[in-house]
Short mmCIF file of C-alpha atoms in Angstrom, two decimals:
data_model
loop_
_atom_site.label_atom_id
_atom_site.label_comp_id
_atom_site.label_asym_id
_atom_site.label_seq_id
_atom_site.Cartn_x
_atom_site.Cartn_y
_atom_site.Cartn_z
CA MET A 1 -8.21 -28.30 6.90
CA VAL A 2 -10.81 -29.53 9.43
CA LEU A 3 -9.16 -32.20 11.59
CA HIS A 4 -11.58 -32.76 14.47
CA ASN A 5 -15.00 -31.14 14.47
CA PRO A 6 -17.77 -33.70 15.04
CA ASN A 7 -21.07 -32.80 13.37
CA ASN A 8 -19.50 -29.49 12.24
CA TRP A 9 -20.40 -28.06 15.64
CA HIS A 10 -17.35 -26.03 16.66
CA TRP A 11 -16.13 -22.73 15.26
CA VAL A 12 -13.69 -23.18 12.37
CA ASN A 13 -11.98 -20.30 10.61
CA LYS A 14 -10.07 -20.00 7.32
CA ASP A 15 -8.07 -16.94 6.28
CA ALA A 16 -9.03 -16.10 2.68
CA ARG A 17 -7.08 -12.88 2.13
CA GLU A 18 -4.64 -14.23 -0.44
CA TRP A 19 -7.42 -15.97 -2.34
CA THR A 20 -9.41 -12.71 -2.37
CA LYS A 21 -6.46 -10.77 -3.81
CA ASP A 22 -6.25 -13.24 -6.70
CA TYR A 23 -10.05 -13.18 -7.05
CA PHE A 24 -10.13 -9.39 -7.39
CA SER A 25 -7.17 -9.38 -9.81
CA GLU A 26 -9.06 -11.80 -12.04
CA ASN A 27 -12.55 -10.31 -11.80
CA LEU A 28 -12.03 -6.55 -11.45
CA THR A 29 -9.44 -6.03 -14.20
CA VAL A 30 -11.99 -7.02 -16.86
CA ILE A 31 -14.20 -4.02 -16.02
CA SER A 32 -14.24 -1.25 -18.63
CA ALA A 33 -16.51 1.44 -20.08
CA GLU A 34 -16.77 3.66 -23.17
CA GLU A 35 -19.05 6.59 -23.92
CA ASN A 36 -18.92 9.37 -26.53
CA GLY A 37 -15.35 8.51 -27.51
CA VAL A 38 -14.13 8.47 -23.88
CA SER A 39 -12.89 5.13 -22.54
CA ALA A 40 -11.66 3.78 -19.21
CA LYS A 41 -10.76 0.41 -17.72
CA ILE A 42 -9.47 -1.12 -14.50
CA THR A 43 -5.85 -2.14 -15.12
CA LYS A 44 -4.51 -3.30 -11.78
CA VAL A 45 -5.34 -4.16 -8.18
CA LEU A 46 -2.73 -2.06 -6.36
CA SER A 47 -3.43 -3.22 -2.82
CA ILE A 48 -5.91 -4.96 -0.54
CA GLU A 49 -5.67 -4.43 3.21
CA GLY A 50 -7.78 -5.80 6.05
CA ASP A 51 -9.26 -9.16 7.04
CA CYS A 52 -11.19 -11.74 5.05
CA ASP A 53 -12.29 -14.98 6.73
CA VAL A 54 -14.65 -17.84 6.01
CA ASN A 55 -16.12 -19.36 9.18
CA GLN A 56 -18.49 -22.13 10.19
CA ARG A 57 -20.24 -23.18 13.41
CA LYS A 58 -23.15 -25.48 14.03
CA GLY A 59 -23.04 -26.47 10.38
CA LYS A 60 -23.50 -22.93 9.07
CA VAL A 61 -20.88 -21.25 6.86
CA VAL A 62 -20.54 -17.45 6.92
CA THR A 63 -18.02 -14.89 5.70
CA ILE A 64 -16.60 -11.99 7.71
CA PHE A 65 -14.47 -9.46 5.86
CA ASP A 66 -13.57 -5.79 6.04
CA LEU A 67 -11.17 -4.62 3.33
CA VAL A 68 -9.66 -1.44 1.94
CA VAL A 69 -9.22 -1.90 -1.81
CA LYS A 70 -7.08 0.29 -4.08
CA LEU A 71 -7.36 -0.06 -7.85
CA GLU A 72 -5.62 1.60 -10.78
CA TYR A 73 -7.39 2.66 -13.97
CA SER A 74 -6.37 4.09 -17.32
CA GLY A 75 -8.33 5.81 -20.06
CA LYS A 76 -8.46 8.23 -22.98
CA ASN A 77 -10.64 11.18 -23.87
CA ALA A 78 -12.17 11.72 -27.29
CA ASP A 79 -8.99 13.47 -28.50
CA GLY A 80 -6.74 10.60 -27.45
CA VAL A 81 -5.36 12.27 -24.31
CA GLU A 82 -4.43 9.56 -21.81
CA ALA A 83 -4.99 9.57 -18.07
CA ASN A 84 -4.18 7.20 -15.23
CA GLY A 85 -5.44 7.24 -11.69
CA THR A 86 -6.68 5.33 -8.69
CA ILE A 87 -9.95 4.23 -7.16
CA VAL A 88 -9.87 3.69 -3.40
CA ILE A 89 -12.78 1.88 -1.77
CA PRO A 90 -12.26 2.43 1.98
CA GLU A 91 -14.75 -0.21 3.10
CA VAL A 92 -15.60 -3.46 1.33
CA ALA A 93 -17.31 -5.37 4.13
CA HIS A 94 -19.55 -8.41 4.54
CA ASP A 95 -22.39 -6.16 5.76
CA THR A 96 -22.00 -3.37 3.17
CA GLU A 97 -25.04 -3.02 0.93
CA GLU A 98 -24.53 -2.61 -2.82
CA GLY A 99 -25.56 1.04 -2.72
CA GLU A 100 -23.39 1.95 0.27
CA TYR A 101 -19.91 1.67 -1.24
CA VAL A 102 -17.79 4.83 -1.29
CA PHE A 103 -15.32 5.46 -4.13
CA ASP A 104 -12.42 7.91 -3.88
CA ILE A 105 -11.42 8.59 -7.51
CA SER A 106 -8.35 10.55 -8.58
CA ASN A 107 -6.22 11.17 -11.67
CA TYR A 108 -2.47 11.11 -11.05
CA ALA A 109 -2.19 14.45 -12.87
CA ASP A 110 -5.61 16.04 -13.12
CA THR A 111 -6.05 18.55 -15.95
CA LYS A 112 -9.22 19.81 -17.54
CA ASP A 113 -8.98 17.53 -20.57
CA LYS A 114 -8.56 14.48 -18.32
CA GLN A 115 -11.55 15.14 -16.06
CA VAL A 116 -13.96 13.51 -18.52
CA ILE A 117 -12.10 10.23 -18.00
CA ARG A 118 -12.47 10.52 -14.24
CA ASP A 119 -16.17 11.32 -14.70
CA LEU A 120 -16.62 8.20 -16.84
CA VAL A 121 -15.06 6.12 -14.09
CA ARG A 122 -17.50 7.61 -11.60
CA THR A 123 -20.62 7.08 -13.73
CA GLN A 124 -19.86 3.84 -15.60
CA ILE A 125 -17.11 1.94 -13.77
CA THR A 126 -18.26 2.24 -10.17
CA PRO A 127 -21.70 0.63 -10.80
CA GLN A 128 -19.88 -2.42 -12.18
CA LEU A 129 -17.63 -2.49 -9.11
CA ARG A 130 -20.66 -2.45 -6.82
CA LYS A 131 -22.00 -5.59 -8.49
CA ALA A 132 -18.59 -7.28 -8.39
CA PHE A 133 -18.22 -6.65 -4.65
CA ALA A 134 -21.72 -8.01 -4.05
CA ARG A 135 -20.62 -11.35 -5.54
CA LEU A 136 -17.65 -11.74 -3.20
CA SER A 137 -19.51 -13.21 -0.22
CA PRO A 138 -21.32 -16.05 -2.05
CA ASP A 139 -18.19 -16.88 -4.06
CA LEU A 140 -16.13 -17.11 -0.86
CA ILE A 141 -18.62 -19.56 0.63
CA GLU A 142 -18.85 -21.64 -2.54
CA HIS A 143 -15.08 -21.98 -2.85
CA HIS A 144 -14.06 -22.45 0.79
CA ALA A 145 -16.95 -24.24 2.55
CA LYS A 146 -15.55 -27.66 1.65
CA ASP A 147 -12.33 -26.82 3.49
CA ILE A 148 -13.95 -26.02 6.83
CA GLN A 149 -16.75 -28.63 7.02
CA HIS A 150 -16.69 -32.40 7.27
CA VAL A 151 -18.70 -34.46 4.85
CA PRO A 152 -20.36 -37.53 6.49
CA ALA A 153 -17.65 -39.95 5.30
CA THR A 154 -14.93 -38.00 7.13
CA ASP A 155 -16.89 -36.89 10.22
CA PRO A 156 -14.86 -37.87 13.31
CA ALA A 157 -18.11 -38.53 15.20
CA LYS A 158 -18.62 -41.63 13.01
CA LYS A 159 -15.23 -43.15 13.75
CA ALA A 160 -14.70 -45.98 16.22
CA ALA A 161 -14.10 -45.27 19.88
CA THR A 162 -10.80 -47.17 19.76
CA THR A 163 -9.52 -44.83 17.09
CA ALA A 164 -10.47 -41.84 19.22
CA THR A 165 -8.70 -43.34 22.25
CA THR A 166 -5.55 -43.95 20.25
CA ALA A 167 -5.68 -40.43 18.84
CA THR A 168 -6.09 -38.98 22.35
CA THR A 169 -3.10 -40.92 23.68
CA THR A 170 -0.96 -39.90 20.72
CA SER A 171 -2.05 -36.28 21.09
CA SER A 172 -1.13 -36.21 24.79
CA SER A 173 2.33 -37.65 24.07
CA ALA A 174 2.89 -35.14 21.29
CA GLN A 175 1.90 -32.25 23.55
CA ALA A 176 4.31 -33.40 26.26
CA ALA A 177 7.15 -33.71 23.77
CA ALA A 178 6.39 -30.34 22.19
CA LYS A 179 6.25 -28.40 25.47
CA PRO A 180 8.90 -25.69 25.28
CA SER A 181 11.67 -25.41 27.82
CA LYS A 182 11.65 -22.66 30.42
CA SER A 183 14.62 -20.96 28.77
CA ALA A 184 12.84 -20.86 25.42
CA GLU A 185 9.73 -19.30 26.97
CA THR A 186 11.85 -16.68 28.73
CA ALA A 187 13.68 -15.77 25.52
CA HIS A 188 10.41 -15.37 23.68
CA SER A 189 8.92 -13.16 26.38
CA LYS A 190 11.89 -10.84 26.16
CA GLY A 191 11.54 -10.46 22.39
CA ARG A 192 9.84 -7.31 21.15
CA VAL A 193 7.04 -7.54 18.62
CA LEU A 194 6.49 -4.40 16.55
CA ASN A 195 3.21 -4.04 14.65
CA THR A 196 3.69 -2.58 11.18
CA VAL A 197 1.66 -1.59 8.12
CA THR A 198 2.27 -1.20 4.39
CA VAL A 199 1.96 2.19 2.69
CA SER A 200 1.61 2.49 -1.10
CA GLU A 201 1.12 5.46 -3.40
CA THR A 202 1.82 6.56 -6.97
CA TYR A 203 3.18 9.99 -7.98
CA GLU A 204 3.43 11.38 -11.51
CA PHE A 205 6.47 13.39 -12.67
CA ASN A 206 6.73 15.18 -16.00
CA THR A 207 10.11 13.74 -16.86
CA SER A 208 11.67 10.50 -18.06
CA ALA A 209 12.31 7.46 -15.89
CA GLU A 210 16.05 7.97 -16.49
CA GLN A 211 16.03 11.54 -15.17
CA LEU A 212 13.85 10.67 -12.17
CA TYR A 213 16.00 7.65 -11.29
CA GLN A 214 19.12 9.84 -11.37
CA THR A 215 17.44 12.26 -8.99
CA PHE A 216 17.44 9.52 -6.33
CA VAL A 217 21.02 8.26 -6.89
CA ASP A 218 23.05 11.31 -7.98
CA PRO A 219 24.61 12.94 -4.86
CA GLN A 220 24.46 16.42 -6.42
CA ARG A 221 20.76 16.08 -7.21
CA VAL A 222 20.06 14.69 -3.76
CA THR A 223 21.86 17.70 -2.27
CA ALA A 224 19.73 20.01 -4.40
CA PHE A 225 16.29 18.68 -3.39
CA THR A 226 17.16 17.92 0.27
CA ARG A 227 18.64 21.42 0.56
CA THR A 228 21.69 20.13 2.44
CA PRO A 229 24.59 17.79 1.56
CA PRO A 230 23.96 14.23 2.83
CA GLN A 231 26.25 13.13 5.65
CA GLU A 232 26.68 9.80 3.87
CA PHE A 233 25.53 8.68 0.43
CA GLU A 234 26.75 5.57 -1.42
CA PRO A 235 24.40 4.76 -4.34
CA LYS A 236 25.37 1.10 -4.72
CA GLU A 237 23.99 -2.18 -3.42
CA GLY A 238 24.94 -2.35 0.24
CA GLY A 239 25.80 1.37 0.29
CA LYS A 240 24.47 3.53 3.11
CA PHE A 241 22.75 6.91 3.09
CA ASN A 242 22.22 9.55 5.77
CA LEU A 243 19.92 12.44 4.87
CA PHE A 244 18.33 15.49 6.51
CA GLY A 245 21.02 15.83 9.15
CA GLY A 246 20.80 12.19 10.22
CA ASN A 247 17.02 12.09 10.55
CA VAL A 248 16.65 9.65 7.63
CA VAL A 249 19.10 6.76 7.31
CA GLY A 250 19.23 3.47 5.46
CA THR A 251 20.93 1.15 2.99
CA PHE A 252 20.55 0.58 -0.75
CA LYS A 253 19.50 -3.06 -1.27
CA THR A 254 18.70 -3.16 -5.01
CA LEU A 255 19.48 -0.77 -7.85
CA GLU A 256 18.04 -1.51 -11.30
CA GLN A 257 19.02 1.42 -13.49
CA ASN A 258 16.05 3.59 -14.50
CA LYS A 259 13.64 0.92 -13.20
CA LYS A 260 13.75 0.18 -9.48
CA ILE A 261 15.36 1.10 -6.16
CA ILE A 262 14.86 -0.91 -2.98
CA GLN A 263 16.08 0.54 0.30
CA ASP A 264 16.13 -0.30 3.99
CA TRP A 265 14.80 3.01 5.35
CA ARG A 266 14.13 4.39 8.82
CA LEU A 267 13.49 7.56 10.80
CA GLY A 268 15.64 8.35 13.79
CA SER A 269 12.55 8.35 16.02
CA TRP A 270 11.60 4.74 15.23
CA PRO A 271 12.47 1.90 17.62
CA LYS A 272 16.18 1.14 17.59
CA ASP A 273 17.37 -1.00 14.66
CA HIS A 274 13.90 -1.16 13.05
CA TYR A 275 13.95 -0.52 9.29
CA SER A 276 11.14 -0.45 6.76
CA THR A 277 11.59 -1.55 3.15
CA MET A 278 10.97 1.18 0.58
CA ASN A 279 10.41 -0.09 -2.96
CA LEU A 280 10.55 2.62 -5.66
CA VAL A 281 9.46 1.59 -9.16
CA PHE A 282 9.99 4.02 -12.06
CA ASP A 283 7.22 3.38 -14.59
CA GLN A 284 7.92 5.23 -17.86
CA GLY A 285 4.81 6.49 -19.69
CA SER A 286 4.42 8.25 -23.01
CA ASP A 287 5.08 11.75 -21.67
CA SER A 288 5.64 11.28 -17.93
CA THR A 289 6.86 8.80 -15.32
CA ASN A 290 4.87 7.26 -12.50
CA LEU A 291 6.81 6.67 -9.30
CA ARG A 292 5.18 3.71 -7.56
CA VAL A 293 6.11 3.57 -3.88
CA THR A 294 5.48 0.47 -1.78
CA TRP A 295 6.67 0.94 1.77
CA THR A 296 6.49 -2.14 4.01
CA GLY A 297 7.28 -2.37 7.71
CA VAL A 298 6.18 1.14 8.70
CA PRO A 299 5.36 1.16 12.45
CA VAL A 300 1.66 1.36 13.23
CA GLY A 301 0.66 4.97 13.89
CA GLN A 302 3.48 6.33 11.71
CA ASP A 303 1.96 5.50 8.31
CA GLU A 304 0.04 8.70 7.54
CA VAL A 305 2.61 11.13 8.91
CA SER A 306 5.47 9.24 7.22
CA LYS A 307 3.63 9.31 3.89
CA ARG A 308 2.85 13.01 4.27
CA ASN A 309 6.47 13.88 4.99
CA PHE A 310 7.70 11.73 2.08
CA GLU A 311 5.40 13.78 -0.15
CA ASP A 312 6.68 17.06 1.30
CA TYR A 313 10.42 16.37 1.60
CA TYR A 314 10.87 14.12 -1.44
CA VAL A 315 8.06 14.48 -3.99
CA ARG A 316 7.17 18.16 -3.71
CA SER A 317 10.77 19.22 -3.24
CA ILE A 318 11.92 17.26 -6.32
CA LYS A 319 9.16 18.79 -8.45
CA ALA A 320 9.91 22.31 -7.22
CA THR A 321 13.69 21.95 -7.60
CA PHE A 322 13.86 20.34 -11.05
CA GLY A 323 10.62 21.56 -12.61
CA TYR A 324 9.08 18.12 -12.97
CA ALA A 325 5.65 19.76 -12.71
CA GLY A 326 2.68 17.39 -12.51
CA SER A 327 0.22 17.71 -9.67
CA PHE A 328 -0.91 15.79 -6.64
CA PRO A 329 -4.05 13.67 -7.00
CA SER A 330 -7.28 15.61 -7.31
CA ARG A 331 -10.04 13.53 -5.82
CA VAL A 332 -13.76 13.16 -6.25
CA VAL A 333 -15.85 11.00 -3.93
CA SER A 334 -18.75 9.05 -5.41
CA SER A 335 -21.33 7.46 -3.13
CA SER A 336 -25.07 7.07 -2.78
CA SER A 337 -24.62 7.63 0.94
CA ALA A 338 -22.24 9.76 2.99
CA PRO A 339 -19.01 8.07 4.10
CA LYS A 340 -18.63 7.13 7.72
CA LYS A 341 -17.02 9.78 9.85
CA HIS A 342 -13.85 8.90 11.70
CA LYS A 343 -12.35 11.06 14.38
CA ALA A 344 -8.92 12.18 13.28
CA LYS A 345 -6.02 11.47 15.59
CA LYS A 346 -3.56 14.22 16.31
CA THR A 347 -0.10 12.83 15.56
CA SER A 348 3.31 14.30 16.26
CA VAL A 349 6.50 12.60 15.09
CA VAL A 350 9.73 13.50 16.87
CA ILE A 351 12.99 12.72 15.10
CA LYS A 352 15.98 12.68 17.42
CA GLY A 353 14.54 15.45 19.53
CA ALA A 354 13.18 17.50 16.63
CA SER A 355 9.79 17.27 14.95
CA TRP A 356 9.34 17.39 11.17
CA GLN A 357 8.04 20.93 11.67
CA ASP A 358 11.21 21.88 13.55
CA MET A 359 13.27 20.29 10.80
CA THR A 360 11.39 22.47 8.28
CA LEU A 361 12.36 25.59 10.22
CA GLU A 362 15.99 24.52 10.37
CA ILE A 363 16.34 23.34 6.77
CA MET A 364 13.96 25.75 5.09
CA GLY A 365 14.81 28.90 7.09
CA PRO A 366 14.84 32.22 5.24
CA VAL A 367 18.61 32.35 4.78
CA LEU A 368 19.04 28.72 3.70
CA VAL A 369 16.12 28.89 1.28
CA GLY A 370 17.80 31.59 -0.78
CA ALA A 371 21.10 29.75 -0.85
CA ALA A 372 19.46 26.43 -1.63
CA ILE A 373 17.44 27.83 -4.52
CA ALA A 374 20.52 29.48 -5.99
CA ALA A 375 22.51 26.26 -5.69
CA ALA A 376 19.72 24.20 -7.22
CA ALA A 377 19.30 26.63 -10.13
CA ALA A 378 23.04 26.62 -10.81
CA TYR A 379 23.12 22.82 -10.72
CA VAL A 380 20.15 22.47 -13.10
CA ALA A 381 21.76 24.96 -15.48
CA ARG A 382 25.00 22.96 -15.52
CA LEU A 383 23.04 19.74 -15.96
CA TYR A 384 21.25 20.85 -19.10
CA MET A 385 24.23 22.76 -20.59
CA SER A 386 26.48 19.72 -20.36
#
């Protein structure tokens, strides 16, 4: 990786994010605990966001990283009742002390008999995570230092002056040949770069994967939970959809029956022609289904409000309309020190001249609510009588 850095003097950087994802997948998923018949274990690394670099200057190798880590766990209580949930660590940083980590722990569907599993995660799993995170920095240095430092045999400072002269001449010629034309520079300057983020979440529904999948592809069911007939809805690969009066539009890219739906998805307020990719995975459990949502390409600044409205207009509405019960995550924060305070930003999303709140008033007005509930009830009755 290091091509020209005599005596390891200059700053050299290596991006280690992908390596860190694999490292966590290997080292964190072996963590488990058991106490008084209650068990829990880390089953998956759901996401890692942020920066992770290994750097060197003046012969010294250091690591600089600041990550948000989201894990999934599963467990059972003493009576065999199963629970699944997430652990979010909002700051895994190079300067975080072992006792300073904050853990946001939640069960997907939190009931009284499942709380003991969550408590076991807090008391027995999180101490193991603290120790695992403390090992990240030295392991990064051990694995990557050789890629960003010269050993004496390859140090350019030891090579002959004639070799350096030849390399300089070759480099100058290459730079002249590689210089872009004026037209290419102009075209690039006119291009628009949109910064985006990835949003991921898991929601539990008390129904089968088959029934939940149908809720997203059956036009009658879509009409029931959106409270208004879609302007366009073609549940096939390449088919388009237009929901909520044109405020949500997109295209079906992949349909795997009862397993997965991938869509190009956008809000009317987003920059013209920009679509995110919404990946819906239907994970069938023993008595419920987890909907795993991975949403890539969401414009920066729209992630939290987009997620909140997906929960309101899709998740909550589906549960209320079809009786798929379950509950939203109930969280407990575990930390030996208080989490850092961040000033919340006030965000307003306007969709083709109307905010989500305005859309609520239009779609969920007193008259339409009564009609929508009646229509949904009639549809559910026909569904289960057929």
